[in-house]
Structure formats: C-alpha cells, structure tokens
Short mmCIF file of C-alpha atoms in Angstrom, two decimals:
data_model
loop_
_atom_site.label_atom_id
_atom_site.label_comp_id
_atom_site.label_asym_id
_atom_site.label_seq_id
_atom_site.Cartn_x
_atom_site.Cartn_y
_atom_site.Cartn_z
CA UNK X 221 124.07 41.26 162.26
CA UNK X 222 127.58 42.29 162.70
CA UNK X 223 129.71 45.59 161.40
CA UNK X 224 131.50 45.50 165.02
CA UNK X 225 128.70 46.73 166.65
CA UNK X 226 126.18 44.97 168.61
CA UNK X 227 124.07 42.12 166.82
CA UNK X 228 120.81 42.98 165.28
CA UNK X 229 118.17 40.15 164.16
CA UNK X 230 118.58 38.85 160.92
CA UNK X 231 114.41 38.31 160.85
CA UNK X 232 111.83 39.62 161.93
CA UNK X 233 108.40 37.58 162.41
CA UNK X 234 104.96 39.57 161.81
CA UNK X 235 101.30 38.17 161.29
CA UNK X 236 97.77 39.41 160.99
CA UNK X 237 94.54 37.77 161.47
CA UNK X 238 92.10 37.24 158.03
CA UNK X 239 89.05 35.05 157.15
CA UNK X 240 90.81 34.72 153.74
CA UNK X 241 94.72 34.26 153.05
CA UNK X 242 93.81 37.25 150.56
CA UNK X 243 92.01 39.11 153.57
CA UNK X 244 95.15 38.54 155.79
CA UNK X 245 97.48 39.80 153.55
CA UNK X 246 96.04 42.88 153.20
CA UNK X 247 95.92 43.47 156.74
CA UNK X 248 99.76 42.48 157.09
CA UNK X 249 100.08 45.63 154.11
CA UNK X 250 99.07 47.76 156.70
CA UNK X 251 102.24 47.33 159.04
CA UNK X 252 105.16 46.12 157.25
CA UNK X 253 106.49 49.11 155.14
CA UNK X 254 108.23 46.87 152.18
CA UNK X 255 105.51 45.56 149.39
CA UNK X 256 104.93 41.85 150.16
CA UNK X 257 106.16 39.37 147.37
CA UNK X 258 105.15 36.00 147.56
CA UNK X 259 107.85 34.56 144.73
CA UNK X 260 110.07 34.47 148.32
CA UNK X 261 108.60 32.24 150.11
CA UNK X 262 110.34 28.63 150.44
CA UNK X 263 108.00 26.97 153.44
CA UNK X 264 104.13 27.13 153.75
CA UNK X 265 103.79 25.75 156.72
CA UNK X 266 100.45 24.88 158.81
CA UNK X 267 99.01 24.64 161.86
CA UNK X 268 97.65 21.51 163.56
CA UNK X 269 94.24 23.00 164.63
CA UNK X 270 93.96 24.45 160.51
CA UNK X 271 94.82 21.43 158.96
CA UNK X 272 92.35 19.17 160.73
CA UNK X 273 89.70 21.72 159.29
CA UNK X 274 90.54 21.19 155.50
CA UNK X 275 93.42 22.26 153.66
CA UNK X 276 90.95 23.67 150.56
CA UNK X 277 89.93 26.59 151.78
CA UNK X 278 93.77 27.86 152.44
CA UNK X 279 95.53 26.08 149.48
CA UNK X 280 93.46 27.65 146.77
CA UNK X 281 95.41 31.61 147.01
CA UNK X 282 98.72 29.50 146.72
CA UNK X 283 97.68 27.79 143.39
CA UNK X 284 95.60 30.85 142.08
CA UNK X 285 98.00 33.46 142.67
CA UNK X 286 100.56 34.36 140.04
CA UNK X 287 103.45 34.83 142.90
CA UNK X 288 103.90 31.89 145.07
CA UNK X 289 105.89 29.53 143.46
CA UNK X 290 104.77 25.66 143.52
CA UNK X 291 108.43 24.51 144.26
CA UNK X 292 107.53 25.79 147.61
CA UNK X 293 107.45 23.12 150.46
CA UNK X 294 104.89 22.07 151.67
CA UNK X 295 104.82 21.55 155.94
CA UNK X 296 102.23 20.75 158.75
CA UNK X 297 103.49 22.04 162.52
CA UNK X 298 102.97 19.94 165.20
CA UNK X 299 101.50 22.82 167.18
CA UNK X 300 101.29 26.14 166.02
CA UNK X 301 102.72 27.54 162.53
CA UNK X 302 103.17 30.36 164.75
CA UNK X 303 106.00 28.25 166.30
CA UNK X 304 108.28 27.32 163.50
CA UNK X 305 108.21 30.81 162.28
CA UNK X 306 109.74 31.96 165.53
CA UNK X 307 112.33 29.26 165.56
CA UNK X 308 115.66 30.03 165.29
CA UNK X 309 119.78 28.12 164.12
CA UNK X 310 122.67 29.58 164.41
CA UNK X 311 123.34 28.15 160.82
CA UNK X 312 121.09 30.27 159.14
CA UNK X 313 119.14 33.83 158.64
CA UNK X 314 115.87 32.65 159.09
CA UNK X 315 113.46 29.92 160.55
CA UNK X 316 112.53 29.44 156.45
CA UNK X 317 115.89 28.62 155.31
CA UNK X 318 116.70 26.29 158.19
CA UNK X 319 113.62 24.33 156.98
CA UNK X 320 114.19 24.81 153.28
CA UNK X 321 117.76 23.48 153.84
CA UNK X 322 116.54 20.17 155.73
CA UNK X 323 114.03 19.43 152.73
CA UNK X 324 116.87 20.18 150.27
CA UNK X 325 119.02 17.18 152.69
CA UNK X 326 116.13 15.16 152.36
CA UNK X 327 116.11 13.44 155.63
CA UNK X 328 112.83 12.52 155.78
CA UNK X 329 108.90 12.82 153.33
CA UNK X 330 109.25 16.29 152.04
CA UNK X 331 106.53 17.31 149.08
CA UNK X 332 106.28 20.35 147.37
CA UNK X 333 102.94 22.60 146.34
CA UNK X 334 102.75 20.94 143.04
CA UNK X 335 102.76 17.60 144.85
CA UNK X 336 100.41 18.54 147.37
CA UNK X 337 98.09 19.83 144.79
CA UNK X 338 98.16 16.56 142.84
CA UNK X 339 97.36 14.52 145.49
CA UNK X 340 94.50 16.69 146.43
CA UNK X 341 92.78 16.17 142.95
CA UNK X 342 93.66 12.46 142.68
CA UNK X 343 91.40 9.96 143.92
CA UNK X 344 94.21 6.78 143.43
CA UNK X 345 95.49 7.89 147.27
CA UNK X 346 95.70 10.54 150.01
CA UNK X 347 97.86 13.00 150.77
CA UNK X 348 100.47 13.11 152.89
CA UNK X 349 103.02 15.95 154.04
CA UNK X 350 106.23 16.49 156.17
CA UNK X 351 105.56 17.02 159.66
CA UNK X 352 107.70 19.60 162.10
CA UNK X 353 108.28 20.48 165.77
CA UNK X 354 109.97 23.07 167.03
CA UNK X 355 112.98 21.95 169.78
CA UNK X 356 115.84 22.95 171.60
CA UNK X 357 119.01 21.78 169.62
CA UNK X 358 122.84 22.03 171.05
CA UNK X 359 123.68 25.40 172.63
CA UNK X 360 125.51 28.81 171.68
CA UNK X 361 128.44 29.16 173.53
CA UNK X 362 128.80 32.09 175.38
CA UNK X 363 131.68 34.37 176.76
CA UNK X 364 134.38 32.85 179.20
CA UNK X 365 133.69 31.53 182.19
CA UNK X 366 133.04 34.50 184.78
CA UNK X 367 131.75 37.12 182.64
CA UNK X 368 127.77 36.71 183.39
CA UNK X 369 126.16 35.56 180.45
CA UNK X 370 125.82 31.54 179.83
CA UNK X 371 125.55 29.44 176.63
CA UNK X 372 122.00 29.93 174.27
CA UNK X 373 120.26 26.93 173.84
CA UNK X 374 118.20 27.89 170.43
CA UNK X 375 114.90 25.99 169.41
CA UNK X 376 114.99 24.82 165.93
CA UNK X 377 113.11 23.18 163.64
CA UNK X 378 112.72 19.36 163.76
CA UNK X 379 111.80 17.30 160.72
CA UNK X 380 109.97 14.08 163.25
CA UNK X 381 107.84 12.08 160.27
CA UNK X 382 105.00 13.15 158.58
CA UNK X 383 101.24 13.76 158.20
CA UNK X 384 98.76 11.55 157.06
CA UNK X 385 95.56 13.05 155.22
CA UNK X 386 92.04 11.95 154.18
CA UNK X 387 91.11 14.31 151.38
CA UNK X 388 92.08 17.74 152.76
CA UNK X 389 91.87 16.89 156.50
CA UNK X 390 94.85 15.98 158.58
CA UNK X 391 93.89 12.88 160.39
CA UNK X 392 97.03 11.28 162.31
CA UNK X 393 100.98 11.00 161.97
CA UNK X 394 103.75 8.68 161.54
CA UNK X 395 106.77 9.00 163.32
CA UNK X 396 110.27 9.37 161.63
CA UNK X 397 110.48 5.33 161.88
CA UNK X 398 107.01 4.49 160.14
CA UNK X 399 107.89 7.67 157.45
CA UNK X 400 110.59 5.24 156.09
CA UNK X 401 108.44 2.20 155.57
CA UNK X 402 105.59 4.97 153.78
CA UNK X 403 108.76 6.15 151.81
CA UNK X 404 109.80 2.74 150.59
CA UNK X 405 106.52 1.74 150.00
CA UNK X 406 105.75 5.01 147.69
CA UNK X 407 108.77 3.79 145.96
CA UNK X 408 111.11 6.81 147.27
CA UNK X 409 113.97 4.84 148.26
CA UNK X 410 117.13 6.90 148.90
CA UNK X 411 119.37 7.50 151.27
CA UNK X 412 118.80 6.39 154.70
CA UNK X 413 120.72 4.31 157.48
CA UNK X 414 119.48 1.07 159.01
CA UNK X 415 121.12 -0.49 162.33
CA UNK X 416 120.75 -4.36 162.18
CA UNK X 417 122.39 -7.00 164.24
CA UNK X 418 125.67 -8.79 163.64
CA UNK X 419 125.54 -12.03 161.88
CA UNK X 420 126.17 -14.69 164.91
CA UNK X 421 126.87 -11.82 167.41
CA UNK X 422 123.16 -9.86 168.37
CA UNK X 423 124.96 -7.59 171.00
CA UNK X 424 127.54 -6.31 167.83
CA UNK X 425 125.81 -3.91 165.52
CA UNK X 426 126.19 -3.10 161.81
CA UNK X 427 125.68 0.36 160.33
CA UNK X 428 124.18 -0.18 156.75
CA UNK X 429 123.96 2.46 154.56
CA UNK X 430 121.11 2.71 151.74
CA UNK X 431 121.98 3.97 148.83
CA UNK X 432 119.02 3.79 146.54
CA UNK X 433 116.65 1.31 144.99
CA UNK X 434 113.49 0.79 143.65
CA UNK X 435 109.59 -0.42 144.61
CA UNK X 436 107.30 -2.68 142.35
CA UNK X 437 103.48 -2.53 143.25
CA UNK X 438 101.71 -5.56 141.53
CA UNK X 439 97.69 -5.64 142.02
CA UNK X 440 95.43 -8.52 142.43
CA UNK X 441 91.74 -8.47 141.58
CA UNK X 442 89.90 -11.34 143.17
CA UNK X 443 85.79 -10.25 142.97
CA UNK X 444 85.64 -7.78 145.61
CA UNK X 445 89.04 -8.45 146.99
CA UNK X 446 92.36 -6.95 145.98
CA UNK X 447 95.53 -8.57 146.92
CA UNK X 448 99.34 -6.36 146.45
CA UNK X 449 102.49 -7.66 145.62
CA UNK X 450 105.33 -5.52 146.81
CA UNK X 451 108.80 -6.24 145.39
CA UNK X 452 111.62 -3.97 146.67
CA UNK X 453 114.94 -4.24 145.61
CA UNK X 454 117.84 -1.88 147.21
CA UNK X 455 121.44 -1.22 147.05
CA UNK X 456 123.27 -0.81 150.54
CA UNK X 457 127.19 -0.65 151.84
CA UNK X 458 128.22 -0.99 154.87
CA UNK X 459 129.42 1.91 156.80
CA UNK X 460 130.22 0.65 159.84
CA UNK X 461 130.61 -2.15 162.29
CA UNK X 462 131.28 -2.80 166.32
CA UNK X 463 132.50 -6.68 165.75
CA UNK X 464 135.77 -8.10 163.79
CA UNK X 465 134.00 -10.46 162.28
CA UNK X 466 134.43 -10.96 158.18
CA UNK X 467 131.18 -9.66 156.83
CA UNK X 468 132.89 -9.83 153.28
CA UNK X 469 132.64 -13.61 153.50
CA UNK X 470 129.66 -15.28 150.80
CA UNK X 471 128.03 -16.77 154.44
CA UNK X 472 128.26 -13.37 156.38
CA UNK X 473 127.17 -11.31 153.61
CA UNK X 474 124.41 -13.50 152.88
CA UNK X 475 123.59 -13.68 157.01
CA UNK X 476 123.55 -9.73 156.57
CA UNK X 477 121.77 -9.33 153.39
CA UNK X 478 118.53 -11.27 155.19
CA UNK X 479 118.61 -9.19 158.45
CA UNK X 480 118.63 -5.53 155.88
CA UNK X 481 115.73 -7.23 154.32
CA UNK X 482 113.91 -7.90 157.68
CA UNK X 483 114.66 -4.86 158.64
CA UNK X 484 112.92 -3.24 155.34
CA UNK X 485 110.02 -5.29 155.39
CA UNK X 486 109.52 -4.61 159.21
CA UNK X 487 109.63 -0.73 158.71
CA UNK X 488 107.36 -1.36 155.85
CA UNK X 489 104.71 -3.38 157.32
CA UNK X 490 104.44 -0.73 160.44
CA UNK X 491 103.55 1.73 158.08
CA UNK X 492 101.43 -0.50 156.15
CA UNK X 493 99.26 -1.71 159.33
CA UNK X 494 99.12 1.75 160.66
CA UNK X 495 97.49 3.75 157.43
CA UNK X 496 95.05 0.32 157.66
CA UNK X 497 93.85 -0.58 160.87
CA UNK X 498 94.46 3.24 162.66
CA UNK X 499 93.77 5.39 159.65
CA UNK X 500 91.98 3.19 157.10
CA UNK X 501 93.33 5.79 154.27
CA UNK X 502 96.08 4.78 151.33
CA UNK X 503 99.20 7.28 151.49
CA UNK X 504 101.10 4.80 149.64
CA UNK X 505 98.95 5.56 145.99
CA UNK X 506 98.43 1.69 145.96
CA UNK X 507 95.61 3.18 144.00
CA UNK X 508 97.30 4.34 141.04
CA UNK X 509 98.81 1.01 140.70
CA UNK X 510 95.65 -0.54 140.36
CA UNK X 511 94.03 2.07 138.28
CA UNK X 512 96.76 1.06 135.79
CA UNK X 513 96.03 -2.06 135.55
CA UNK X 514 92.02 -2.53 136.13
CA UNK X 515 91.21 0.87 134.28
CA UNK X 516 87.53 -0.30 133.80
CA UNK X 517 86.94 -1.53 137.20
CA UNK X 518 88.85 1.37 138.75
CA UNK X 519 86.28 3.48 137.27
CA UNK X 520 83.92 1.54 139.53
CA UNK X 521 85.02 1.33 142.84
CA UNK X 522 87.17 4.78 142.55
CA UNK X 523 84.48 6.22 145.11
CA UNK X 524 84.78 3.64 147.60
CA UNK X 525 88.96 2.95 147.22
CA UNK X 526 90.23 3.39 151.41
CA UNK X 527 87.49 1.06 152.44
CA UNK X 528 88.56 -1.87 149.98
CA UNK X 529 92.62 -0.62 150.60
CA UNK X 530 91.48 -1.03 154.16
CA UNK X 531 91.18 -4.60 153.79
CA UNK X 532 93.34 -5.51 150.92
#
C-alpha cells in the first residue's frame, strides 16, 4: 500500500481443494498467474478437523519435496487454517509474518518441521505443536471525530498454548498456563514471567522474571513400575513489586525463592496430571530419558510406553 494514493492489500489469500497436497497445488497453478515456490513459506499451519485425522498423510509432500524448507513452523488452528490465513496486524504484510514473528519472540511451544518430523518417527514421546486462534486485538484508529468512518478493530493471530498428539492425531490442548509446566518439564526453560505473592503480605504481588535454567529427568525402574525424578534449577530477577518491603534481605529472598519454586512445580504438575489422567500420552519425552538409561529394557516395553508413563 501507499504511493499517495488509496491503500491496496499487501496479501492476497487463495486456496483450492485436492485429495493430495500435490493434487491441490496443481489446482491453485491454475489461478494464480506467478509460479508457486514453496522455499517462501514460514507457517504450515493446520486445521482442527485435519489434524484429528492424522498428520501423515499431509506431512509427507513437506519432507519429500525439495522446496519447503524444514525451518518452517510448524502450527495447529483452533478452527479453521482457513482462519489464520485471513488474519490480519497492522504490524506486518501478511498473516505469515505476524505468526513467524511471534515464534521468532518465543512466547510460548513453537517447533519447527524438522522437530515435528522427529517426533513423528520417535517412539520415546509424542508430539506436540503450537496452537493458534484467530482474535480481535486493539483497534486502528480512524479519521477525526466527525468524518464517518470509526476505528478498525483487526483479528490477529493468537499464540493460546499448544497441541497435544498421540502418534499423528491431535487429541486435546493445553492452555498457555499448562504450556509452561510442558515447557519446563521438556527442559525448555527460558524466558517467561511468574506473578507470586509477597513474602508476609498475600494481597502485594511480585513480578519475577525467568531468565533461563535447566531440567534433569532421572528414571526409576522398579519391575513393572517406573518412578521420575525431576530436578529443575532456574535463574530469576525480580522485575517488579506492589509492596516496600526489602525483598533483598537473606529472610525475604529466601521467603521468595520458595513461593517461585511453588509456583514452578505447580505449573509443572498441571501439565504433568493433564497429559496422564486426560490424555494418557508423554509430550514431555520422559521416554528418551529412560531409553538412555534402560537401553535393553526400553527395547521391551517401547511398544507399550504411554500406558506405563500413564501410571509412572
């Protein structure tokens, strides 16, 4: 848009119907008078109603092909793909960019091709993706007062949590809450923001900022029954506070350090009890841990690894 003239669309959103990605593509060819490169594309994103069907019939062009690009994200639409292609910011061209930019902010799970392929051929875990809504988001101003035409309210794309697979089916959610405890507890701890009470003063509330860490997975094999140790250790600041109390002093800080790590351990175990008792699938690759340490009896209970996770 622009050139002192009136505005014209920066995008422009096309599709055509297939029985193959290969078979759709073809019939796209037929309307769009530019030769279609797939070495453009930053977001493959999904449908609901496609992704509960299997992801393997769909994924296979992506990997085959010699064009798309397996630094590509990877996202599942709450809703119709359709949807987040016809989305729209004011702070960029296209739908894709305004998603490609979120994933490069890293605000929530975000997983590439190559990582979505790997955790479709692994058998140590399932797969899980970022998940996206489309929503309305602040408003465009619009010309002074009296002159007709009122503010734009544009729907954009929302990163809300992420998807939770068994093999190639999409079989529930988590919410952006319960995507920080499956973050931790895949041992992608970076930056995030937890609100926790002030020591001696519950109403008061203290802004802690995570800036990193790291997650230790140690197995237990008891007979049939497998037992995980989780150790998480993180580095946090404080960025903000409502009270004037001294959280620099040894008994505040240590007050604040055990409400962060209640706070950690609660997002965790939501996740935790949610991919059990709800899903009864391992997002966390809890597997691989074990495989690396009971190689020979992973090799025999590989087949069966979400029913004993279930109960571990």
């Amino acid at each position: 848009g622009g050139g002192g003239g009136q505005a014209t669309p920066t995008s422009w959103v096309v599709w055509a119907d297939g029985r193959t990605v290969e078979e759709a593509e073809r019939s796209l060819a037929r309307l769009v008078p530019r030769q279609l490169y797939w070495g453009h594309c930053i977001v493959l994103v999904f449908g609901e109603e496609m992704a509960r069907h299997g992801l393997y019939p769909v994924i296979d062009f992506f990997l085959r092909s010699r064009q798309p690009r397996e630094i590509m994200w990877v996202m599942m639409a709450k809703g119709e793909a359709r949807e987040v292609m016809e989305s729209y910011s004011p702070l960029a061209n296209t739908s894709a960019q305004a998603a490609g930019f979120l994933a490069l902010l890293k605000v929530g799970k975000f997983v590439r091709l190559k990582d979505l392929a790997e955790m479709l051929a692994s058998r140590e875990g399932e797969p899980v993706a970022t998940r996206v809504e489309v929503r309305e988001a602040g408003t465009t101003p619009g010309p002074a007062p009296g002159q007709g035409t009122s503010p734009t309210v544009p729907r954009q794309v929302e990163i809300t949590g992420s998807a939770v697979f068994r093999r190639d089916r999409l079989i529930g959610w988590f919410n952006a809450y319960e995507t920080t405890g499956l973050k931790w507890l895949k041992g992608e701890v970076d930056r995030e923001v937890l609100l926790v009470p002030t020591p001696s003063r519950e109403e008061e509330k203290v802004s802690v900022s995570i800036m990193g860490g790291r997650t230790r997975i140690l197995p237990e094999l008891s007979g049939d029954r497998v037992r995980f140790h989780v150790q998480m250790r993180v580095d946090a600041m404080v960025a903000e506070q409502q009270s004037l109390s001294d959280l620099a002093r040894p008994p505040q800080a240590k007050a604040l350090e055990a409400l962060v790590a209640e706070e950690i351990r609660r997002r965790a175990l939501v996740a935790l009890r949610k991919a059990q008792q709800d899903y009864g699938v391992d997002p966390f690759r809890f597997g691989r841990a074990f495989h690396q340490k009971y190689p020979r009896q992973w090799r025999e209970i590989e087949g069966r690894w979400n029913e004993l996770f279930r109960r571990a």
